[in-house]
Short mmCIF file of C-alpha atoms in Angstrom, two decimals:
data_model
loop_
_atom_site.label_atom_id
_atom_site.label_comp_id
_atom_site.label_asym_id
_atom_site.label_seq_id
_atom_site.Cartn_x
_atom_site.Cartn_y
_atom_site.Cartn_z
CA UNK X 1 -21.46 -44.38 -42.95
CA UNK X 2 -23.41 -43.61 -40.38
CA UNK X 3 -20.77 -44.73 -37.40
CA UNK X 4 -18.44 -42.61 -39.35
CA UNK X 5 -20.13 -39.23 -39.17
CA UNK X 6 -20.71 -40.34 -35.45
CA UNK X 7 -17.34 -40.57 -34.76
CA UNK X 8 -16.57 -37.35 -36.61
CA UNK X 9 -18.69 -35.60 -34.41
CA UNK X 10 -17.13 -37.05 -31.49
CA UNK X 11 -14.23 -35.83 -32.38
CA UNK X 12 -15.87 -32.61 -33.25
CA UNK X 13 -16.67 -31.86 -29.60
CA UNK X 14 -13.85 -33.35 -28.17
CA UNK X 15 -11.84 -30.54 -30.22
CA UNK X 16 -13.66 -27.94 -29.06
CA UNK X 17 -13.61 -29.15 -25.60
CA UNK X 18 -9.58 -29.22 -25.78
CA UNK X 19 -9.07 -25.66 -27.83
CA UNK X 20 -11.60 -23.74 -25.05
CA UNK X 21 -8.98 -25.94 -22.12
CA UNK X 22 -5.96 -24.47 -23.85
CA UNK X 23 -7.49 -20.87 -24.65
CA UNK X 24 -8.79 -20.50 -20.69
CA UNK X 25 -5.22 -22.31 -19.40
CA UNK X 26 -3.66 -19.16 -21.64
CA UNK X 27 -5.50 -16.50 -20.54
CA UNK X 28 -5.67 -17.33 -17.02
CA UNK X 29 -1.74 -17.25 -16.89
CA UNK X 30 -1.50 -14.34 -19.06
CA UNK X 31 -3.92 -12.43 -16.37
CA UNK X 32 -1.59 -13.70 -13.53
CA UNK X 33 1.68 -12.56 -15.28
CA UNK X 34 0.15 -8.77 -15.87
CA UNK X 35 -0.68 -8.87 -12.29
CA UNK X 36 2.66 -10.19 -11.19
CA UNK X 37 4.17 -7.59 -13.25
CA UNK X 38 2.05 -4.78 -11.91
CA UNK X 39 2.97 -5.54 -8.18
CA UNK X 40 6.54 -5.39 -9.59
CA UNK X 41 7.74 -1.48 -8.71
CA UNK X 42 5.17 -1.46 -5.53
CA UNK X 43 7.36 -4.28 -4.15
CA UNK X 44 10.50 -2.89 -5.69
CA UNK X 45 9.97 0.42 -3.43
CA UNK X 46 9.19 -1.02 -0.54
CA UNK X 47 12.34 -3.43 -0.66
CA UNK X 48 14.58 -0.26 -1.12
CA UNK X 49 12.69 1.71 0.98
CA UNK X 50 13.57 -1.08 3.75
CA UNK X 51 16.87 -1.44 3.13
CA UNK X 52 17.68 2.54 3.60
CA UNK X 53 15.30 2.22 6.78
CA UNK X 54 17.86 -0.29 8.10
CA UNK X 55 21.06 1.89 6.89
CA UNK X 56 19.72 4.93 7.75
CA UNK X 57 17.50 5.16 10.92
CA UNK X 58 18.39 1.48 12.29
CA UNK X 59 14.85 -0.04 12.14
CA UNK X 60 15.76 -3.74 12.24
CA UNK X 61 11.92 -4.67 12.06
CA UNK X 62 9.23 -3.53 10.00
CA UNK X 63 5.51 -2.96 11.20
CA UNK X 64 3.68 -1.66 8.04
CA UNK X 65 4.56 0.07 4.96
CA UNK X 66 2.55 2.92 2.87
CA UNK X 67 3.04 5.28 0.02
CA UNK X 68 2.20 8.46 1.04
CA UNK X 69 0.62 10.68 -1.88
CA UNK X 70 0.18 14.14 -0.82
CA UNK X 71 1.50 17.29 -2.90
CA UNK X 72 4.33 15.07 -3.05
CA UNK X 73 4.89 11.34 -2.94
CA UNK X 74 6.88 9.50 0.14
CA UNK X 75 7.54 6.00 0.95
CA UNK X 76 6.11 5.70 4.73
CA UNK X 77 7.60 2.73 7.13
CA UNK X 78 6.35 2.42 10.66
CA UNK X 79 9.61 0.48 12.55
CA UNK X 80 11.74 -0.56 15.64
CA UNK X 81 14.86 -0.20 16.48
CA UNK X 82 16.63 -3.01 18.21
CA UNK X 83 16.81 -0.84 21.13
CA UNK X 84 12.85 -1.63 21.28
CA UNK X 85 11.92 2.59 20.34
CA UNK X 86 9.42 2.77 17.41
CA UNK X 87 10.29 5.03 14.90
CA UNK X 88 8.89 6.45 11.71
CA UNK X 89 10.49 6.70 8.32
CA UNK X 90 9.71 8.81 5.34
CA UNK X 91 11.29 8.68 2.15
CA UNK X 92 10.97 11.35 -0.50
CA UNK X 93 10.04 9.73 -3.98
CA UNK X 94 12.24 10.94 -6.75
CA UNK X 95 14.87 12.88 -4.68
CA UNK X 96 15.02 10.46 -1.90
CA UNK X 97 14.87 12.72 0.79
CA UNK X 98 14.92 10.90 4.03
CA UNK X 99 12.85 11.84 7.17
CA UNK X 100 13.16 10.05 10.46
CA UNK X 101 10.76 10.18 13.40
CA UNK X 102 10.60 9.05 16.93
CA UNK X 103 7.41 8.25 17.45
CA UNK X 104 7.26 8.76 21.13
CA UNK X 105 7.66 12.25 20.50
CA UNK X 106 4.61 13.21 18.30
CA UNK X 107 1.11 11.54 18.35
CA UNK X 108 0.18 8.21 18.25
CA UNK X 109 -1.59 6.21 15.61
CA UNK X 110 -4.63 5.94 18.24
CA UNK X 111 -4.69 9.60 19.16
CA UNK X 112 -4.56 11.26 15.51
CA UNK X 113 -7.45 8.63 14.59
CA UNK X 114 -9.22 9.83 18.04
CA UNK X 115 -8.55 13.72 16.81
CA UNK X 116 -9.98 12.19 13.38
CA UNK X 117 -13.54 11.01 15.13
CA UNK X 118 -13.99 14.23 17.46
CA UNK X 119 -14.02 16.03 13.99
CA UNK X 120 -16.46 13.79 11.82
CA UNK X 121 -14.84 10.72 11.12
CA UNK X 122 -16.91 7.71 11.06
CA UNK X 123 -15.02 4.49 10.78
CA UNK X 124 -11.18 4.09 9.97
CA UNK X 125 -10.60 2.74 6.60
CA UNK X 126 -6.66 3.24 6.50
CA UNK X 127 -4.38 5.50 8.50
CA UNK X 128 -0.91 6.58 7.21
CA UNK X 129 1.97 8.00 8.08
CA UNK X 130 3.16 11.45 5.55
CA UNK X 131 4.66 14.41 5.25
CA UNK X 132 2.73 17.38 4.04
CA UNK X 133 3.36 21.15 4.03
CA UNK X 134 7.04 21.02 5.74
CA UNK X 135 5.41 18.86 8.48
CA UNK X 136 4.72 14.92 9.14
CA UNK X 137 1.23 14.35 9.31
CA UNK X 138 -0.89 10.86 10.09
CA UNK X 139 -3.58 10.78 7.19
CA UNK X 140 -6.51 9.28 7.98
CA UNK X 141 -9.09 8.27 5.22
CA UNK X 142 -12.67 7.52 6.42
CA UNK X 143 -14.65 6.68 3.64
CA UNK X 144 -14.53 9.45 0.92
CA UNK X 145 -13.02 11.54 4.06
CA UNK X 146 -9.24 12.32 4.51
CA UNK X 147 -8.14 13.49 7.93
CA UNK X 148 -4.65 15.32 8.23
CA UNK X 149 -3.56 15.32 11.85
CA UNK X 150 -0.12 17.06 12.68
CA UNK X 151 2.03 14.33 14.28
CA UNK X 152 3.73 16.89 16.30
CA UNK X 153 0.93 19.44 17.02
CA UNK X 154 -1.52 16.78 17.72
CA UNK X 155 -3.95 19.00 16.15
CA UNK X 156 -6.64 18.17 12.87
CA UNK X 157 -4.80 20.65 9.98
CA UNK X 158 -7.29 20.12 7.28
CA UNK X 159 -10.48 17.48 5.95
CA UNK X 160 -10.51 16.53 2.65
CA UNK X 161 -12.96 14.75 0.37
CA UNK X 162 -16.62 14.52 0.65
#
């Protein structure tokens, strides 16, 4: 009798031990597949947004991609061409709109984050290329900070944030 309620509690545990395996093995795979399916329409837009970078302004490799989210929203690529000139693209989201950039002919990535320090900015937490009030702009966040430098006018056009 004894032995017997031993072995009942052996398998007891060895239940529990098994269920809490299969409820963990579930919800670890269930977390995995929401985040797989959240990264879904990010990757979705930047695999169209390529593919019209390559139609439309002949970038044949890709340095970085954004999205953009000022008044309105724009996929941003940074590219080359294989005739070795770096060019921006801009893609309007919803009407698809596209804007194309030399980037030889505006400011740099260094000298809009250099026009970002002389006026405040601390330390760089993410620069980006967008388009905002009929102009493209380099958008540069430091900390709750957001820099808008004119690409063309090499100029700061407005601080936002804190």
């Amino acid at each position: 009798m004894k032995n017997r309620r031993k072995q009942d509690k052996s398998i007891l545990i060895w239940q529990y031990i098994i269920g809490s395996g299969v409820l963990l093995t579930v919800l670890a795979f269930s977390l995995l597949n929401i985040f797989n399916l959240s990264m879904e329409p990010y990757q979705s837009a930047k695999s169209k947004t390529i593919d019209l970078a390559h139609k439309y302004a002949g970038v044949s490799r890709i340095d970085s991609f954004a999205i953009y989210n000022g008044k309105k929203s724009y996929y941003s690529l940074l590219g080359e061409t294989n005739q070795k000139r770096q060019r921006a693209v801009l893609i309007e989201k919803g009407s698809g709109k596209i804007f194309v950039y030399e980037l030889k002919d505006g400011a740099s990535q260094e000298e809009a984050e250099n026009v970002a320090k002389e006026n405040g900015a601390t330390r760089i937490d993410k620069v980006t290329f967008g388009y905002l009030n009929g102009q493209p702009i380099w958008e540069i966040k430091s900390g709750t900070s957001y820099y808008n430098v004119g690409f063309e006018s090499k100029t700061l056009l407005s601080k936002e944030g804190l």
